[in-house]
Structure formats: structure tokens, C-alpha cells
Tab-separated table of C-alpha atoms in Angstrom:
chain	number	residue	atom	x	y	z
A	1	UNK	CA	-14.337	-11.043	4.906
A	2	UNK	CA	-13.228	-7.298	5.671
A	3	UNK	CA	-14.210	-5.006	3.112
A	4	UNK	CA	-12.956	-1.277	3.378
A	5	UNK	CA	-14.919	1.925	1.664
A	6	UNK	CA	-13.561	5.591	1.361
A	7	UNK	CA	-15.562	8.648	1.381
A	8	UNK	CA	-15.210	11.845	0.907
A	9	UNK	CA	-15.275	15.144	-1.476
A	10	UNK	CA	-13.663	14.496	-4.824
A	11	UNK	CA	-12.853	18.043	-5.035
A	12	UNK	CA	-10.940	20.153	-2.412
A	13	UNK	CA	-9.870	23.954	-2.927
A	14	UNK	CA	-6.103	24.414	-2.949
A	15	UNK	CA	-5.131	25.785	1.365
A	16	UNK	CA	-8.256	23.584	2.423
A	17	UNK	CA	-8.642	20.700	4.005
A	18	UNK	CA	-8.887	17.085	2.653
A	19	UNK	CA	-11.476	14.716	4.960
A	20	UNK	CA	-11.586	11.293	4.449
A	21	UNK	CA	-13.745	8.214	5.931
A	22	UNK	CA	-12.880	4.796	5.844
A	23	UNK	CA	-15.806	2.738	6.493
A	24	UNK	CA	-15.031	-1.575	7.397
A	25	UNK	CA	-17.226	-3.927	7.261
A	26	UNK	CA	-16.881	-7.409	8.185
A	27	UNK	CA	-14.868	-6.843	11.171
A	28	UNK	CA	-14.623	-4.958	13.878
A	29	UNK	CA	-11.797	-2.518	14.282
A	30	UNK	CA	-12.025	-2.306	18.169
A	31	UNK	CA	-10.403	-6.018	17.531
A	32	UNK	CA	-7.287	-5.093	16.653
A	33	UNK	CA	-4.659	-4.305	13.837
A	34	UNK	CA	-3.275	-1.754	11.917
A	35	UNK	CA	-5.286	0.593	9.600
A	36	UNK	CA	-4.054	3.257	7.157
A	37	UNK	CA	-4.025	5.311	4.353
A	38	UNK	CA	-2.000	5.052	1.364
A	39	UNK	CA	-2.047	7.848	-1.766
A	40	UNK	CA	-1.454	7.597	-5.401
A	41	UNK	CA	-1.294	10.395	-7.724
A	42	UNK	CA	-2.118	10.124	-11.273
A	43	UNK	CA	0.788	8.229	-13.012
A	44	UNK	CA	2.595	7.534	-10.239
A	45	UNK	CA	3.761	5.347	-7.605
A	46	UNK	CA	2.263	4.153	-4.306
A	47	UNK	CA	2.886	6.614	-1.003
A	48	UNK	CA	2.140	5.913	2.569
A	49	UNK	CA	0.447	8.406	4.710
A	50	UNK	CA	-0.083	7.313	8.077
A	51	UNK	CA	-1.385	4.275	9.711
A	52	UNK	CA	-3.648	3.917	13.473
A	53	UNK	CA	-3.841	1.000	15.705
A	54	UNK	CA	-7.255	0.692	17.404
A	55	UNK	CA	-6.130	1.663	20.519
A	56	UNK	CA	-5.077	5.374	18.745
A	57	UNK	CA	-1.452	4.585	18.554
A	58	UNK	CA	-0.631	6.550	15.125
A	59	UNK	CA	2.262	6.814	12.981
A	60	UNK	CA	2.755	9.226	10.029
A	61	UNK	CA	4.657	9.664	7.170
A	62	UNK	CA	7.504	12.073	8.057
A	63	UNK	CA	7.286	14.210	4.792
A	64	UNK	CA	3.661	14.493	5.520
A	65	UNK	CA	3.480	14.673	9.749
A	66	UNK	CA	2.883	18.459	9.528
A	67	UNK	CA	0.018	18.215	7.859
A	68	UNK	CA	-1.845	14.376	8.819
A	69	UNK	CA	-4.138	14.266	11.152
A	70	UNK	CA	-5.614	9.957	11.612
A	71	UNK	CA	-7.744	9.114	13.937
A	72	UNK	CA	-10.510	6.114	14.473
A	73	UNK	CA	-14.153	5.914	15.711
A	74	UNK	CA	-14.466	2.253	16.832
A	75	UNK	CA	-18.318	3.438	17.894
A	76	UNK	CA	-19.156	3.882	13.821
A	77	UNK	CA	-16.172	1.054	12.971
A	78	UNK	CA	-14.535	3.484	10.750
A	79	UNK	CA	-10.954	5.551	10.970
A	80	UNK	CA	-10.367	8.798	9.036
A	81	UNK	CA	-7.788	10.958	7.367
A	82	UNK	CA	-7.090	15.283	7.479
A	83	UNK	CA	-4.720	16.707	5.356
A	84	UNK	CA	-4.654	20.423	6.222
A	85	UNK	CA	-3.350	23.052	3.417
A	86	UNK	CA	-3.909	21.117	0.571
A	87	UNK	CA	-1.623	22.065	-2.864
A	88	UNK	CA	-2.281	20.439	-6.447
A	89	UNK	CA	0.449	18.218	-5.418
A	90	UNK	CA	-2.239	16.239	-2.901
A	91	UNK	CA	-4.294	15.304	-5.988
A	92	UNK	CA	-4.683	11.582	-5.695
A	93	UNK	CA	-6.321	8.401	-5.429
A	94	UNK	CA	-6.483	8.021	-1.665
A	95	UNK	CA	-6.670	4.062	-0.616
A	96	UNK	CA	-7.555	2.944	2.756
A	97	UNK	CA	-6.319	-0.323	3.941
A	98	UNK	CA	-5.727	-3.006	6.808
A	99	UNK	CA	-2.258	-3.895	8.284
A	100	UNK	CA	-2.123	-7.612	9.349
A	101	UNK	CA	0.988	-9.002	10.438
A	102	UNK	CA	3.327	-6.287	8.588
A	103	UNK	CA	0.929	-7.057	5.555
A	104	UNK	CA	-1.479	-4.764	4.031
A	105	UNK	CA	-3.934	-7.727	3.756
A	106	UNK	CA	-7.188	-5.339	2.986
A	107	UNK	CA	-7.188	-2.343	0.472
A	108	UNK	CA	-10.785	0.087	0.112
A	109	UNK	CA	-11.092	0.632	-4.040
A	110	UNK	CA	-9.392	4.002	-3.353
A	111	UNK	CA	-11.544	7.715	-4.193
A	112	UNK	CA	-9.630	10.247	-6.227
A	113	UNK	CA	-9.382	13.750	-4.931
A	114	UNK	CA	-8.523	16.618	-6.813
A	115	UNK	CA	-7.407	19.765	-5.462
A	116	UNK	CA	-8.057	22.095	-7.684
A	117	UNK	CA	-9.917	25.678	-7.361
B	1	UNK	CA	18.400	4.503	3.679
B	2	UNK	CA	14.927	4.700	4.278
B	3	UNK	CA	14.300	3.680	0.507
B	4	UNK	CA	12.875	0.967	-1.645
B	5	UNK	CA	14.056	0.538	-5.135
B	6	UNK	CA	12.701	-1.311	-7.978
B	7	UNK	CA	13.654	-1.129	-11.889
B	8	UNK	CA	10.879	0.783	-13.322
B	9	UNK	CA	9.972	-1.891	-16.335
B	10	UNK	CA	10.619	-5.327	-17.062
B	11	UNK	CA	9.039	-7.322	-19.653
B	12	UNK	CA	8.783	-11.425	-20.444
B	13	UNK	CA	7.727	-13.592	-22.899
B	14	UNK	CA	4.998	-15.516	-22.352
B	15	UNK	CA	5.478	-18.642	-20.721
B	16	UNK	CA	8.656	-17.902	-19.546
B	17	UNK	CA	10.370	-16.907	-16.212
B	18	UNK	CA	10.689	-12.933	-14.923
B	19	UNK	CA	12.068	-11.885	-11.207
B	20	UNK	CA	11.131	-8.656	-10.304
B	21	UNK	CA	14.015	-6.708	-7.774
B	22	UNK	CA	13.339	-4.833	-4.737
B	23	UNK	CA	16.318	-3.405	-2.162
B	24	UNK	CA	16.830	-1.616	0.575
B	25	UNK	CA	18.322	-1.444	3.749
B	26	UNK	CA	15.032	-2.580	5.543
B	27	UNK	CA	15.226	-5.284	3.785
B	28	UNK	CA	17.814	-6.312	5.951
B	29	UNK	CA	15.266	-6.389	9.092
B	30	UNK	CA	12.275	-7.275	7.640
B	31	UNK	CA	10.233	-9.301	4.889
B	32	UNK	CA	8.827	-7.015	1.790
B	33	UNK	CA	5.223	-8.175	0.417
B	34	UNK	CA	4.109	-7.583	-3.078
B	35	UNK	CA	1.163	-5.913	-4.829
B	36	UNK	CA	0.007	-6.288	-7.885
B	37	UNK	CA	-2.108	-3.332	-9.402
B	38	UNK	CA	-3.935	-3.318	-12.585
B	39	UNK	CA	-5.220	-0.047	-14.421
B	40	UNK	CA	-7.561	1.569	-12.703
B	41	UNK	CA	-7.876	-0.890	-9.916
B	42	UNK	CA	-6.628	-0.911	-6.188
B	43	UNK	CA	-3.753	-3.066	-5.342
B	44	UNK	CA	-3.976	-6.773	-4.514
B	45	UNK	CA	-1.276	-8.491	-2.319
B	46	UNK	CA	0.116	-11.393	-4.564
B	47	UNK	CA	3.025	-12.503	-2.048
B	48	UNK	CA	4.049	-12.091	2.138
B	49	UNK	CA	6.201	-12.728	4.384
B	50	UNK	CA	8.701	-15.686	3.863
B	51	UNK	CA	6.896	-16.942	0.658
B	52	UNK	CA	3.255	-16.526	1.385
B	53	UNK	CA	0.768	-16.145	-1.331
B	54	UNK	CA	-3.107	-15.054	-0.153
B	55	UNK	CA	-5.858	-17.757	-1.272
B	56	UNK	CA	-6.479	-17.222	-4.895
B	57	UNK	CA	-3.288	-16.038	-6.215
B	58	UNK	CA	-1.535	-18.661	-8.644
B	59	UNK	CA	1.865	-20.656	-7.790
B	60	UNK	CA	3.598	-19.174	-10.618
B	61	UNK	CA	4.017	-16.356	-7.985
B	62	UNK	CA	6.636	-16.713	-5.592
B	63	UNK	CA	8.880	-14.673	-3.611
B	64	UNK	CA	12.270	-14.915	-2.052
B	65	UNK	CA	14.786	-12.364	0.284
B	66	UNK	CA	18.894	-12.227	-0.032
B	67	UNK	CA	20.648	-9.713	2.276
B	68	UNK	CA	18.575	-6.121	1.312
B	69	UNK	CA	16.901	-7.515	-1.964
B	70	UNK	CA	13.582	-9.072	-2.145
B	71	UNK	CA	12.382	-10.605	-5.279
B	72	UNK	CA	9.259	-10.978	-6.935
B	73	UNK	CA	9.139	-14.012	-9.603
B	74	UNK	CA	6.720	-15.401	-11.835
B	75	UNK	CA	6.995	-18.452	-13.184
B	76	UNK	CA	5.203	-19.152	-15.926
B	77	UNK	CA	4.073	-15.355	-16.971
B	78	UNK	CA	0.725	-15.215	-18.287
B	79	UNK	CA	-1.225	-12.285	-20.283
B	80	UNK	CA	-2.822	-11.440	-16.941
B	81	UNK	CA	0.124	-10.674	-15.125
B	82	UNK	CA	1.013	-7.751	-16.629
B	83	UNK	CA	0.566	-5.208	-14.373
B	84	UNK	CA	2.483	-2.791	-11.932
B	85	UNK	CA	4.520	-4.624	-9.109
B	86	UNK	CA	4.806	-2.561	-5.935
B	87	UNK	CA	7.148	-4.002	-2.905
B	88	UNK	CA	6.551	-2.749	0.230
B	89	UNK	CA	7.829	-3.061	4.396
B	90	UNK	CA	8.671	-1.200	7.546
B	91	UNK	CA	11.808	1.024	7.301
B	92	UNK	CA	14.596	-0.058	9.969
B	93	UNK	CA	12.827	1.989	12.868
B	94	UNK	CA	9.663	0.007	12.049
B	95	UNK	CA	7.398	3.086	12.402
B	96	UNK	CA	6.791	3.724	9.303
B	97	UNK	CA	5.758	2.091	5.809
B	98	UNK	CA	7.779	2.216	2.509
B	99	UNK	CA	7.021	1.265	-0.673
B	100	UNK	CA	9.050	0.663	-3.792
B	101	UNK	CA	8.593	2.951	-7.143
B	102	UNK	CA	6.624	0.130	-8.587
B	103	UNK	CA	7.738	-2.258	-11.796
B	104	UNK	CA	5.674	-2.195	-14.698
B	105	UNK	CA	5.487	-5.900	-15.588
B	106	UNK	CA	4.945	-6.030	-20.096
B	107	UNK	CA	3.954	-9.717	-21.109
B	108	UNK	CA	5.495	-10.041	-24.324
């Protein structure tokens, strides 16, 4: 069964930038599928950020392109997420998750960052 | 319209029957799937596809599509189903993700 795990600093200055690991277990990303990053800030809905196929194929989040960088390391089995110039508005819970089939099948228990100074 | 929307809060008596709206034009094009997220918890996906539930989600879930609205009922609604309802699919180019505002389900 995959399991997903994010890591990373819980706190990021405002005009820094956030880092993010996913870590899977359970399966091997060189595989195949879909993997991505979905944000939630306090008392609010679900947002999509960007999403990777194994092969490096990304897409972003248009609102968001400017500042997403995803990429994956299929050596370490793990896929990460930059957000550059970070703003109090970035303060989330960030969620990592699988794409199978057009479903989001696999979901990390999310890490909330703050961006605060 | 690259947009999903949902009602923001619906609430059911217990036992009894609730259908939870999602539209948009992706709809159209493609299937939404549904997440169920409790306080404090990551989302779970309750229903997929056509009408697919995962292994371990009840029966009383069950999901449906009509032109650009997907729909999310419960039959049955229990205390533990209260919770926020997200829907989610592609947007027509099918490059990028969308989700709905989210439904906050109240089990009366």
C-alpha cells in the first residue's frame, strides 16, 4: 500500500522560499503515475498546486506557475515542491498526493507551513 | 469556466437521504471524484469515476453525473459522515486540477 510523507520547515520568512519533500513508500515512483501537491489554508478550501509524472512531465496551477517549481528524484523515490517569494497568503497545510487514473487515490497527512517573520 | 461549484453547507437528518451538488463545465468532459475530510485530518476519496467507491468506504455513498453536475449522495447519513465534501477533476484542457469550494456536510 503507498503511503506518502511531507517534510519540510513549518516556518518560512515572508520573500523566502517554501521547500517541500514528499517521501513514498510502498511503491516506486519510477513506475508510473501522477504525483502532486495540493494546499489548504486555515479555514479554507482545497487548492491544487502542481502535479509531475515520473518521467518530469509537470503541470502547474496557472495562478501559481510564476512561482512553482516540482520536480522528482526517482533515485530517493520522492518528488518535491518550491514556492519562491512566499507572502502570509502561502500559509497552509501543504498535502502531497498520488494521481491514479484522474483520481487522487493517495494523500501524505499534509504539514502546515506558516509564513510568518 | 474553469470552475467547480458546490453549496457551501447542507445538513440531514439522520437516517435520511442528502445529495451533495457539484458543476462545472468540466464536468461536461470528465468524471469528478469526491473527498471526504474530517477536522484536522487529510482528505479521503469516498467516490470515482462512474460510481466507484475505494475498499472500505460504505454503500450509503454513491455518486452520479448529469450534463456539468456531479452529485455526491448518501444514503442513509450517519453521525460519521459529517464532514467537508470536496469534488474535484481536470478542467476542459485536462492540464490542470480543480477542486470545488467544499460542502460542509451537518448530521442533524
Amino acid at each position: 500500500q503507498v503511503q506518502l510523507q511531507e517534510s519540510g520547515p513549518g516556518l518560512v520568512k515572508p520573500s523566502e522560499t517554501l521547500s517541500l519533500t514528499c517521501a513514498v513508500s510502498g511503491f516506486s515512483i519510477s513506475s508510473g503515475y501522477y504525483w502532486g501537491w495540493i494546499r489548504q489554508p486555515p479555514g479554507k478550501g482545497l487548492e491544487w498546486i502542481a502535479n509531475i509524472y515520473h518521467s518530469g512531465t509537470t503541470y502547474y496551477n496557472p495562478s501559481l506557475k510564476s512561482r512553482v517549481t516540482i520536480s522528482v528524484d526517482t533515485s530517493k523515490n520522492q518528488f518535491s515542491l518550491r514556492l519562491s517569494s512566499v507572502t502570509a497568503a502561502d500559509t497552509a497545510v501543504y498535502y502531497c498526493a498520488r494521481e491514479a487514473y484522474d483520481v487522487l487515490t493517495s494523500w501524505g497527512q499534509g504539514t502546515l507551513v506558516t509564513v510568518s517573520s | 469556466s474553469s470552475e467547480l461549484s458546490q453549496d457551501p453547507a447542507v445538513s440531514v437528518a439522520l437516517g435520511q437521504t442528502v445529495r451533495i451538488t457539484c458543476q462545472g463545465d468540466s464536468l461536461r468532459s470528465f468524471y469528478a471524484s469526491w473527498y471526504q475530510q474530517k477536522p484536522g485530518q487529510a482528505p479521503i476519496l469516498v467516490i470515482s469515476g462512474k460510481n466507484n467507491r475505494p475498499s472500505g468506504i460504505p454503500d450509503r455513498f454513491s455518486g452520479s453525473k448529469s450534463g456539468n453536475t456531479a452529485s455526491l449522495t448518501i444514503t442513509g447519513a450517519q453521525a460519521e459522515d459529517e464532514a467537508d465534501y470536496y469534488c474535484n477533476c481536470r478542467d476542459i484542457t485536462g492540464n490542470q486540477w480543480l477542486f470545488g469550494g467544499g460542502t460542509q456536510l451537518t448530521v442533524l
